[in-house]
Amino acid sequence: MEFNADMKPHAQDALLGLLAPIWQLAIMVCLIVVTVVAGYKLLMRGPSRMLRGVVMAGSAVVGVIVIGMLFSMT
């Protein structure tokens, strides 16, 4: 039995493959919580500020998508 043995590359990939869905689920839960809290706060501020908030959020989403597409092309 070796205690200081190196992990084989395929073993590392398998471990990360098992952990990836858990991290994706954790990120999804955090995003949902933040979105619900931000939406509630935005609703409490009134309709005049909601339009500005929705436009800013929409432009941020479009910006992230454009940047993601640009980086995926390279």
CSV table of C-alpha atoms in Angstrom, one decimal:
chain,number,residue,atom,x,y,z
A,1,MET,CA,0.0,0.0,0.0
A,2,GLU,CA,1.4,3.4,-1.0
A,3,PHE,CA,0.4,6.5,1.0
A,4,ASN,CA,2.4,9.0,-1.1
A,5,ALA,CA,1.4,7.7,-4.5
A,6,ASP,CA,0.5,10.1,-7.3
A,7,MET,CA,-3.0,10.0,-8.7
A,8,LYS,CA,-3.3,8.9,-12.3
A,9,PRO,CA,-4.6,11.6,-14.7
A,10,HIS,CA,-7.7,9.5,-15.5
A,11,ALA,CA,-8.5,9.2,-11.8
A,12,GLN,CA,-8.4,12.9,-11.4
A,13,ASP,CA,-10.7,13.4,-14.4
A,14,ALA,CA,-13.2,10.9,-13.0
A,15,LEU,CA,-13.2,12.7,-9.6
A,16,LEU,CA,-13.8,16.1,-11.2
A,17,GLY,CA,-16.5,14.5,-13.4
A,18,LEU,CA,-18.3,13.3,-10.3
A,19,LEU,CA,-18.0,16.7,-8.5
A,20,ALA,CA,-19.0,18.8,-11.5
A,21,PRO,CA,-22.8,18.3,-11.2
A,22,ILE,CA,-22.7,19.1,-7.5
A,23,TRP,CA,-20.9,22.4,-8.2
A,24,GLN,CA,-23.4,23.2,-11.0
A,25,LEU,CA,-26.3,22.6,-8.6
A,26,ALA,CA,-24.7,24.8,-5.9
A,27,ILE,CA,-24.1,27.6,-8.4
A,28,MET,CA,-27.7,27.3,-9.7
A,29,VAL,CA,-29.1,27.5,-6.1
A,30,CYS,CA,-27.1,30.6,-5.3
A,31,LEU,CA,-28.2,32.2,-8.6
A,32,ILE,CA,-31.8,31.5,-7.9
A,33,VAL,CA,-31.6,32.9,-4.4
A,34,VAL,CA,-29.8,36.1,-5.5
A,35,THR,CA,-32.3,36.6,-8.4
A,36,VAL,CA,-35.3,36.2,-6.1
A,37,VAL,CA,-33.9,38.6,-3.5
A,38,ALA,CA,-33.0,41.2,-6.1
A,39,GLY,CA,-36.4,40.9,-7.8
A,40,TYR,CA,-38.2,41.4,-4.5
A,41,LYS,CA,-36.1,44.4,-3.7
A,42,LEU,CA,-36.7,45.8,-7.2
A,43,LEU,CA,-40.5,45.3,-6.8
A,44,MET,CA,-40.5,47.1,-3.5
A,45,ARG,CA,-38.8,50.2,-5.1
A,46,GLY,CA,-41.8,50.9,-7.4
A,47,PRO,CA,-42.6,50.8,-11.1
A,48,SER,CA,-40.5,53.9,-12.1
A,49,ARG,CA,-37.3,52.3,-10.9
A,50,MET,CA,-38.3,48.8,-12.1
A,51,LEU,CA,-38.0,49.8,-15.8
A,52,ARG,CA,-34.5,51.2,-15.2
A,53,GLY,CA,-33.5,48.0,-13.3
A,54,VAL,CA,-34.9,45.7,-16.0
A,55,VAL,CA,-33.1,47.6,-18.7
A,56,MET,CA,-29.8,47.5,-16.8
A,57,ALA,CA,-30.2,43.8,-16.0
A,58,GLY,CA,-31.1,43.0,-19.6
A,59,SER,CA,-28.1,44.9,-20.9
A,60,ALA,CA,-25.9,43.0,-18.5
A,61,VAL,CA,-27.2,39.7,-19.7
A,62,VAL,CA,-26.7,40.6,-23.3
A,63,GLY,CA,-23.1,41.8,-22.5
A,64,VAL,CA,-22.3,38.5,-20.7
A,65,ILE,CA,-23.6,36.5,-23.7
A,66,VAL,CA,-21.6,38.6,-26.2
A,67,ILE,CA,-18.4,38.2,-24.2
A,68,GLY,CA,-19.0,34.5,-23.8
A,69,MET,CA,-19.5,34.1,-27.5
A,70,LEU,CA,-16.4,36.1,-28.3
A,71,PHE,CA,-14.3,34.0,-26.0
A,72,SER,CA,-15.8,30.7,-27.3
A,73,MET,CA,-14.8,31.6,-30.9
A,74,THR,CA,-11.1,31.6,-30.1
